[in-house]
Short mmCIF file of C-alpha atoms in Angstrom, two decimals:
data_model
loop_
_atom_site.label_atom_id
_atom_site.label_comp_id
_atom_site.label_asym_id
_atom_site.label_seq_id
_atom_site.Cartn_x
_atom_site.Cartn_y
_atom_site.Cartn_z
CA MET A 1 51.45 121.12 88.10
CA THR A 2 54.10 123.59 89.11
CA ASP A 3 55.85 123.21 92.42
CA ALA A 4 55.41 126.36 94.48
CA ALA A 5 59.16 126.43 95.08
CA SER A 6 60.05 126.20 91.38
CA PRO A 7 59.50 128.96 88.83
CA LEU A 8 59.89 126.40 86.03
CA GLY A 9 57.09 124.94 83.92
CA GLU A 10 56.40 121.24 83.69
CA ASP A 11 58.33 120.84 80.43
CA ASP A 12 61.51 122.22 81.96
CA ILE A 13 61.02 120.20 85.12
CA ALA A 14 60.70 117.02 83.05
CA LEU A 15 63.74 118.03 80.98
CA ALA A 16 65.80 118.45 84.16
CA GLY A 17 64.58 115.00 85.22
CA GLU A 18 65.53 113.47 81.86
CA TYR A 19 69.00 114.95 82.19
CA VAL A 20 69.47 113.32 85.60
CA LEU A 21 67.91 110.06 84.45
CA GLY A 22 70.57 110.06 81.70
CA THR A 23 68.45 109.11 78.70
CA LEU A 24 69.28 112.10 76.47
CA GLU A 25 71.83 112.03 73.66
CA LEU A 26 75.21 113.69 74.03
CA ASP A 27 74.40 116.94 72.18
CA GLU A 28 71.29 117.46 74.32
CA ARG A 29 73.27 116.69 77.47
CA ARG A 30 75.89 119.28 76.51
CA ALA A 31 73.25 121.92 75.84
CA ILE A 32 71.71 121.23 79.25
CA ALA A 33 75.08 121.37 80.99
CA ARG A 34 75.53 124.88 79.50
CA ARG A 35 72.06 125.87 80.69
CA ILE A 36 72.81 124.64 84.22
CA ALA A 37 75.80 126.98 84.31
CA GLN A 38 73.65 129.99 83.33
CA ASP A 39 70.15 129.36 84.70
CA SER A 40 70.14 129.01 88.46
CA ALA A 41 66.45 128.04 88.75
CA PHE A 42 67.07 125.21 86.29
CA ALA A 43 70.27 124.23 88.14
CA VAL A 44 68.32 123.98 91.39
CA GLU A 45 65.70 121.75 89.76
CA VAL A 46 68.48 119.48 88.41
CA ALA A 47 69.98 119.25 91.92
CA ARG A 48 66.54 118.35 93.30
CA TRP A 49 66.21 115.58 90.74
CA GLU A 50 69.65 114.29 91.72
CA ALA A 51 68.50 114.06 95.33
CA ARG A 52 65.10 112.58 94.43
CA LEU A 53 66.43 109.79 92.24
CA ASP A 54 69.60 109.03 94.22
CA PRO A 55 67.99 106.16 96.22
CA LEU A 56 67.90 104.25 92.91
CA ALA A 57 71.70 104.02 93.18
CA ASP A 58 71.43 102.00 96.40
CA GLU A 59 71.13 98.77 94.42
CA VAL A 60 74.65 99.28 93.02
CA ARG A 61 76.89 97.49 95.52
CA PRO A 62 80.37 98.95 96.10
CA ILE A 63 83.37 97.32 94.41
CA ALA A 64 86.94 98.26 95.40
CA PRO A 65 88.81 99.77 92.45
CA PRO A 66 92.39 98.66 91.68
CA ALA A 67 95.12 100.72 93.34
CA HIS A 68 96.52 102.17 90.13
CA VAL A 69 93.43 104.37 89.81
CA TRP A 70 94.40 106.39 92.89
CA LYS A 71 97.95 106.74 91.58
CA GLY A 72 96.49 108.06 88.33
CA VAL A 73 94.37 110.59 90.22
CA GLU A 74 97.41 111.83 92.13
CA ARG A 75 99.51 112.02 88.98
CA GLY A 76 96.74 113.81 87.09
CA LEU A 77 96.21 116.43 89.76
CA PHE A 78 99.53 116.86 91.49
CA GLY A 79 102.18 115.54 89.10
CA ALA A 80 104.25 112.70 90.53
CA PRO A 81 102.64 110.64 93.29
CA ARG A 82 103.59 111.96 96.68
CA ALA A 83 107.20 111.16 97.50
CA ARG A 84 107.42 109.32 100.74
CA ALA A 85 110.87 109.66 102.21
CA GLY A 86 110.83 106.53 104.30
CA LEU A 87 108.57 105.89 107.22
CA TRP A 88 108.82 109.22 108.98
CA GLY A 89 108.35 111.16 105.79
CA TRP A 90 105.19 109.21 105.27
CA PHE A 91 103.99 110.03 108.75
CA ALA A 92 104.56 113.72 108.12
CA GLY A 93 102.34 113.58 105.06
CA ALA A 94 99.62 111.26 106.32
CA SER A 95 96.50 112.40 108.10
CA GLY A 96 97.22 113.32 111.69
CA LEU A 97 95.27 111.02 113.95
CA ALA A 98 95.89 107.76 112.14
CA ALA A 99 99.56 108.47 111.64
CA ALA A 100 100.07 109.44 115.25
CA LEU A 101 98.31 106.28 116.32
CA LEU A 102 100.51 104.20 114.07
CA ALA A 103 103.62 105.84 115.38
CA ALA A 104 102.61 105.57 119.01
CA VAL A 105 101.13 102.12 119.09
CA LEU A 106 102.86 100.16 116.42
CA TRP A 107 106.45 101.19 116.55
CA LEU A 108 107.41 103.40 119.44
CA GLY A 109 109.21 101.31 121.97
CA GLU A 110 109.56 98.52 119.46
CA PRO A 111 112.14 98.23 116.72
CA LEU A 112 110.99 98.06 113.14
CA PRO A 113 110.66 94.55 111.84
CA THR A 114 113.71 93.19 110.09
CA GLN A 115 112.82 94.32 106.66
CA GLN A 116 113.28 91.61 104.09
CA GLY A 117 110.78 92.83 101.54
CA PRO A 118 108.44 95.72 100.87
CA LEU A 119 106.26 96.97 103.73
CA TRP A 120 102.58 97.80 103.36
CA ILE A 121 100.55 99.85 105.76
CA SER A 122 96.85 100.41 106.32
CA ASP A 123 95.29 102.78 108.82
CA MET A 124 91.63 102.11 109.47
CA VAL A 125 89.52 104.59 111.39
CA SER A 126 85.79 104.20 111.97
CA GLU A 127 83.44 106.94 110.79
CA ASP A 128 83.01 108.30 114.30
CA GLY A 129 86.76 108.05 114.96
CA GLU A 130 86.20 105.81 118.00
CA VAL A 131 87.80 102.66 116.58
CA ARG A 132 91.33 102.89 115.21
CA LEU A 133 93.35 100.10 113.82
CA ALA A 134 96.73 99.96 112.16
CA ALA A 135 98.15 97.11 110.10
CA LEU A 136 101.67 96.63 108.82
CA TYR A 137 102.38 93.87 106.33
CA ASP A 138 105.93 92.68 105.86
CA GLU A 139 106.00 91.08 102.44
CA GLY A 140 109.35 89.40 103.08
CA ARG A 141 108.11 87.60 106.18
CA GLY A 142 104.53 87.13 105.03
CA GLU A 143 103.31 88.53 108.31
CA MET A 144 100.60 91.07 109.11
CA ARG A 145 101.04 92.96 112.37
CA VAL A 146 97.90 94.61 113.63
CA SER A 147 97.39 97.05 116.41
CA MET A 148 94.11 98.10 118.02
CA GLY A 149 93.50 101.59 119.35
CA GLY A 150 90.37 103.30 120.63
CA ASP A 151 87.18 101.40 121.44
CA GLY A 152 87.09 97.62 121.25
CA PRO A 153 84.05 95.55 120.24
CA GLY A 154 80.99 95.25 122.52
CA ASP A 155 80.40 92.37 124.95
CA GLY A 156 80.09 89.04 123.18
CA ARG A 157 81.49 90.55 119.97
CA ASP A 158 84.79 90.41 118.13
CA PHE A 159 86.26 92.47 115.33
CA GLU A 160 87.23 90.35 112.36
CA LEU A 161 89.84 91.44 109.82
CA TRP A 162 89.20 90.91 106.09
CA LEU A 163 91.38 91.18 103.03
CA ILE A 164 89.52 92.54 100.01
CA GLN A 165 91.15 92.12 96.62
CA GLY A 166 88.92 92.70 93.60
CA ASP A 167 85.82 90.66 94.27
CA ALA A 168 87.55 88.32 96.72
CA VAL A 169 86.91 88.84 100.44
CA ILE A 170 89.04 86.67 102.71
CA SER A 171 89.04 86.45 106.49
CA LEU A 172 92.45 87.02 108.12
CA GLY A 173 91.13 86.24 111.59
CA VAL A 174 89.80 87.85 114.73
CA MET A 175 91.45 91.00 116.10
CA PRO A 176 92.77 91.32 119.64
CA HIS A 177 90.53 93.54 121.81
CA GLU A 178 93.50 95.75 122.55
CA GLY A 179 97.22 95.86 121.88
CA GLN A 180 98.93 94.05 119.07
CA ALA A 181 98.90 90.74 117.29
CA ALA A 182 100.95 89.14 114.55
CA MET A 183 98.96 87.30 111.92
CA PRO A 184 100.95 85.07 109.58
CA ILE A 185 99.51 85.22 106.07
CA PRO A 186 99.20 81.77 104.45
CA GLU A 187 101.48 81.30 101.47
CA ASP A 188 98.61 81.02 98.98
CA LEU A 189 97.18 84.40 100.01
CA ARG A 190 100.37 86.40 99.86
CA ASP A 191 99.98 87.31 96.19
CA LEU A 192 96.67 88.96 97.03
CA VAL A 193 97.97 91.34 99.67
CA ALA A 194 99.63 93.98 97.48
CA ASN A 195 97.23 96.93 97.02
CA ALA A 196 94.39 95.11 98.74
CA THR A 197 91.95 96.80 101.08
CA LEU A 198 91.66 95.78 104.72
CA ALA A 199 88.36 95.99 106.56
CA ILE A 200 87.12 95.05 110.01
CA THR A 201 83.57 93.95 110.70
CA ASP A 202 81.67 93.51 113.95
CA GLU A 203 81.04 89.77 114.44
CA PRO A 204 79.97 87.33 117.17
CA THR A 205 82.77 86.13 119.50
CA GLY A 206 85.22 83.98 117.57
CA GLY A 207 84.40 85.63 114.26
CA SER A 208 81.77 85.12 111.59
CA PRO A 209 80.20 81.67 111.97
CA THR A 210 79.71 81.38 108.21
CA GLY A 211 83.08 82.47 106.87
CA VAL A 212 81.34 85.42 105.23
CA ALA A 213 81.08 88.75 107.03
CA THR A 214 77.77 88.97 108.90
CA GLY A 215 78.17 92.27 110.72
CA PRO A 216 78.56 95.87 109.60
CA ILE A 217 81.88 97.28 108.44
CA VAL A 218 83.52 99.17 111.28
CA ALA A 219 86.43 100.61 109.32
CA ALA A 220 88.26 99.98 106.06
CA ALA A 221 91.34 101.35 104.30
CA PRO A 222 93.66 100.36 101.46
CA LEU A 223 97.09 98.90 102.08
CA ARG A 224 99.71 101.35 100.86
CA ARG A 225 103.33 100.56 100.14
CA ILE A 226 105.81 102.48 102.22
CA MET B 1 71.95 114.29 109.37
CA THR B 2 73.45 110.86 109.88
CA ASP B 3 77.04 110.48 111.06
CA GLN B 4 77.98 109.29 107.60
CA THR B 5 76.45 112.35 105.96
CA GLU B 6 78.22 114.67 108.38
CA GLU B 7 81.51 112.88 107.82
CA LEU B 8 81.20 113.10 104.03
CA ALA B 9 80.08 116.74 104.17
CA ALA B 10 83.06 117.59 106.38
CA LEU B 11 85.45 115.77 104.04
CA LEU B 12 84.03 117.56 101.00
CA ALA B 13 84.37 120.91 102.76
CA ARG B 14 88.01 120.14 103.51
CA VAL B 15 88.62 118.97 99.93
CA ALA B 16 87.17 122.28 98.68
CA LEU B 17 89.91 123.92 100.77
CA ARG B 18 92.53 121.82 98.97
CA ASP B 19 93.21 119.44 101.86
CA ARG B 20 94.98 116.50 100.24
CA ALA B 21 94.79 114.25 103.29
CA ALA B 22 90.99 114.74 103.36
CA PHE B 23 90.89 113.98 99.64
CA GLU B 24 92.76 110.72 100.17
CA THR B 25 90.34 109.76 102.94
CA LEU B 26 87.39 110.68 100.75
CA TYR B 27 88.81 108.48 98.02
CA SER B 28 89.13 105.48 100.33
CA VAL B 29 85.58 105.97 101.63
CA ALA B 30 83.79 106.81 98.39
CA SER B 31 85.73 105.14 95.57
CA PRO B 32 84.17 101.63 95.88
CA LYS B 33 80.64 102.99 95.39
CA LEU B 34 81.64 105.34 92.58
CA PHE B 35 83.67 102.62 90.86
CA ALA B 36 80.65 100.30 91.02
CA ILE B 37 78.43 103.02 89.52
CA CYS B 38 80.88 103.59 86.64
CA LEU B 39 81.24 99.85 86.05
CA ARG B 40 77.48 99.30 86.03
CA LEU B 41 76.94 102.08 83.51
CA LEU B 42 79.93 101.43 81.26
CA LYS B 43 80.04 97.59 81.49
CA ASP B 44 83.77 97.68 80.86
CA ARG B 45 86.34 97.44 83.63
CA ARG B 46 89.14 99.35 81.92
CA GLU B 47 86.88 102.18 80.90
CA ALA B 48 85.33 102.28 84.37
CA GLU B 49 88.83 102.62 85.86
CA ASP B 50 89.62 105.52 83.52
CA ALA B 51 86.26 107.09 84.30
CA LEU B 52 86.80 106.77 88.05
CA GLN B 53 90.12 108.57 87.75
CA ASP B 54 88.44 111.45 85.88
CA VAL B 55 85.60 111.48 88.42
CA PHE B 56 87.95 112.00 91.35
CA MET B 57 89.81 114.72 89.48
CA LYS B 58 86.44 116.46 89.01
CA ILE B 59 85.61 115.98 92.67
CA TRP B 60 88.89 117.66 93.65
CA ASN B 61 88.26 120.56 91.28
CA ASN B 62 84.53 121.02 91.95
CA ALA B 63 84.05 120.12 95.62
CA ASP B 64 82.99 123.72 96.34
CA ARG B 65 79.96 123.25 94.08
CA TYR B 66 78.25 120.83 96.44
CA LEU B 67 75.04 122.47 97.75
CA PRO B 68 74.28 121.03 101.20
CA ASP B 69 70.75 122.52 101.25
CA ILE B 70 69.47 120.39 98.40
CA GLY B 71 71.02 116.95 98.52
CA SER B 72 73.26 114.71 100.58
CA PRO B 73 77.01 114.65 99.90
CA ALA B 74 76.71 110.99 98.86
CA ALA B 75 74.10 111.96 96.25
CA TRP B 76 76.39 114.69 94.96
CA LEU B 77 79.32 112.27 94.65
CA ASN B 78 77.11 109.70 92.92
CA THR B 79 75.98 112.39 90.50
CA VAL B 80 79.52 113.38 89.54
CA ALA B 81 80.22 109.72 88.73
CA ARG B 82 76.93 109.16 86.87
CA ASN B 83 77.21 112.30 84.76
CA HIS B 84 80.73 111.47 83.70
CA ALA B 85 80.01 107.82 82.94
CA ILE B 86 76.81 108.65 81.02
CA ASP B 87 78.61 111.28 78.94
CA ARG B 88 81.20 108.63 78.05
CA LEU B 89 78.44 106.15 77.27
CA ARG B 90 76.62 108.57 74.99
CA ALA B 91 79.87 109.50 73.25
CA ARG B 92 80.38 105.90 72.15
CA LYS B 93 79.27 104.83 68.71
CA SER B 94 75.67 103.69 68.94
CA ALA B 95 76.78 100.26 67.65
CA VAL B 96 77.75 99.23 71.18
CA GLY B 97 74.42 97.90 72.23
CA ILE B 98 72.56 96.24 75.01
CA GLU B 99 74.27 92.89 74.37
CA ALA B 100 77.24 93.96 76.48
CA ALA B 101 74.98 94.43 79.47
CA GLU B 102 75.30 90.86 80.68
CA THR B 103 79.09 90.65 80.61
CA VAL B 104 79.70 92.20 84.02
CA PRO B 105 78.20 89.96 86.69
CA ASP B 106 76.70 91.41 89.82
CA PRO B 107 79.32 90.99 92.52
CA SER B 108 78.25 89.06 95.57
CA PRO B 109 77.95 91.51 98.43
CA GLY B 110 81.05 91.44 100.64
CA PRO B 111 81.71 93.45 103.77
CA GLU B 112 82.56 96.46 101.66
CA ALA B 113 79.05 96.39 100.28
CA ALA B 114 77.61 97.81 103.46
CA ALA B 115 80.20 100.56 103.67
CA ILE B 116 78.27 103.45 102.20
CA THR B 117 74.79 102.07 101.75
CA ARG B 118 72.33 104.45 103.27
CA SER B 119 69.26 103.40 105.16
CA GLU B 120 66.75 106.07 104.22
CA GLY B 121 63.17 104.97 103.81
CA ARG B 122 62.53 103.43 100.44
CA ARG B 123 59.88 105.90 99.45
CA ILE B 124 61.17 105.74 95.90
CA ASP B 125 60.07 102.08 95.76
CA ASP B 126 56.50 102.99 96.70
CA CYS B 127 56.47 105.76 94.11
CA LEU B 128 57.86 103.46 91.40
CA ALA B 129 55.25 100.85 92.31
CA ALA B 130 52.56 103.44 91.59
CA LEU B 131 53.75 103.58 87.94
CA LEU B 132 52.83 100.99 85.31
CA PRO B 133 55.36 98.13 85.70
CA ASP B 134 56.95 98.65 82.25
CA ARG B 135 57.50 102.32 82.96
CA ALA B 136 58.96 101.74 86.39
CA GLU B 137 61.36 99.21 84.85
CA ALA B 138 62.30 101.68 82.11
CA VAL B 139 63.06 104.35 84.74
CA ARG B 140 65.24 101.92 86.67
CA ARG B 141 67.07 100.71 83.55
CA ALA B 142 67.73 104.26 82.45
CA TYR B 143 69.07 105.36 85.82
CA VAL B 144 71.01 102.28 86.93
CA GLU B 145 72.06 100.67 83.63
CA GLY B 146 72.41 103.90 81.62
CA GLU B 147 70.11 102.83 78.78
CA SER B 148 69.25 105.58 76.30
CA TYR B 149 65.82 106.31 74.80
CA ARG B 150 66.92 104.39 71.73
CA GLU B 151 67.91 101.29 73.72
CA LEU B 152 64.78 101.44 75.84
CA SER B 153 62.50 101.81 72.82
CA ASP B 154 64.13 98.70 71.30
CA ARG B 155 63.86 96.77 74.55
CA PHE B 156 60.18 97.59 75.10
CA SER B 157 59.33 97.55 71.37
CA VAL B 158 57.75 100.98 71.30
CA PRO B 159 58.61 103.98 69.10
CA LEU B 160 61.28 106.27 70.48
CA ASN B 161 58.86 109.17 70.91
CA THR B 162 56.46 106.97 72.83
CA MET B 163 59.26 105.91 75.16
CA ARG B 164 60.21 109.51 75.69
CA SER B 165 56.69 110.57 76.59
CA TRP B 166 56.35 107.49 78.90
CA LEU B 167 59.41 108.54 80.80
CA ARG B 168 58.64 112.26 80.90
CA ARG B 169 55.18 111.50 82.32
CA SER B 170 56.64 108.96 84.73
CA LEU B 171 59.13 111.56 85.96
CA ILE B 172 56.38 114.10 86.63
CA GLN B 173 54.40 111.44 88.52
CA LEU B 174 57.48 110.45 90.51
CA ARG B 175 58.15 114.06 91.38
CA GLU B 176 54.63 114.55 92.71
CA CYS B 177 54.91 111.35 94.72
CA LEU B 178 58.37 112.18 96.11
CA THR B 179 57.84 115.87 96.86
CA PRO B 180 56.96 116.23 100.52
#
């Protein structure tokens, strides 16, 4: 049967499907990649197969990659990783909203922490931009300072902060509904903080009752050294 | 369009315009899913890390090729990762077999797991259920685990050509079932 919208025959439609399924050998895959570049009807059928079969990828659960991968991407595309000339240089290069929030909420009107070791920063913004959260980790003091901006959690709910390092997901505690908080990081967790990802989830008041996140992720971002 | 789809589409559009801040945001949003896809296909952490780096370089260079009329931006991103990982897989010597498949355990779902999971109807499940169980399993193993015709024909103890005609027929059936 030929789809009314496709000028291709069934053999070509199945071939496009096999390409997306991934079962062909390398030489066949290369030949098809060349055909996609030249034959727009075939390219459209391949794109349709990609959309059709994509729900099969839902069973693959996300896993945070190690931080050096992003550095490799930056080096590969842009040469040296972006130079960050201290805090304000970093602000100039970071995305507008999150950086402005960090500047305004976290540090303006408050001196920088006495820096005894490297500082790490994470700016988390929800998909709709309504919830904004900044975190600054002072490695020397073993302290995470967090700052809430934008919408807080709903009634009877709290935002809980998580540290994600490889496959480990560790609760750092419940966030304040507004303003700032200092969260000391226990000694045995400090080695995990470098290059970790921070995430906040929507939990019942007082945080997840089970110690494992029960609510949806509200926002997440990697910790970056500044 | 869901909020997530709009957000990803907007990020991809900005990446196509060479917006590095958007690219960095896209990386933080999309890299866990794409890393998991590479790891699942390649079954090797180091190689999956290398593959993920290449995948994001391709995303930067090819973001203008995403066609919003046909698929979601998440599907396009997944495809860039799958194509690259499968090409690497097929380029390996065929000696690396199915045995390696069990070495990477399924991670327990953490909060990050929900980050970019979509909640479309699972029509694909109904359509797979309409296939013979062996064939549905072969489709899933090919797509998710990256098994080739050769590996699948060994696993299901059928000749390679038989496996190929199973899957080609299954694909045509799936297409009829999934086409609105």
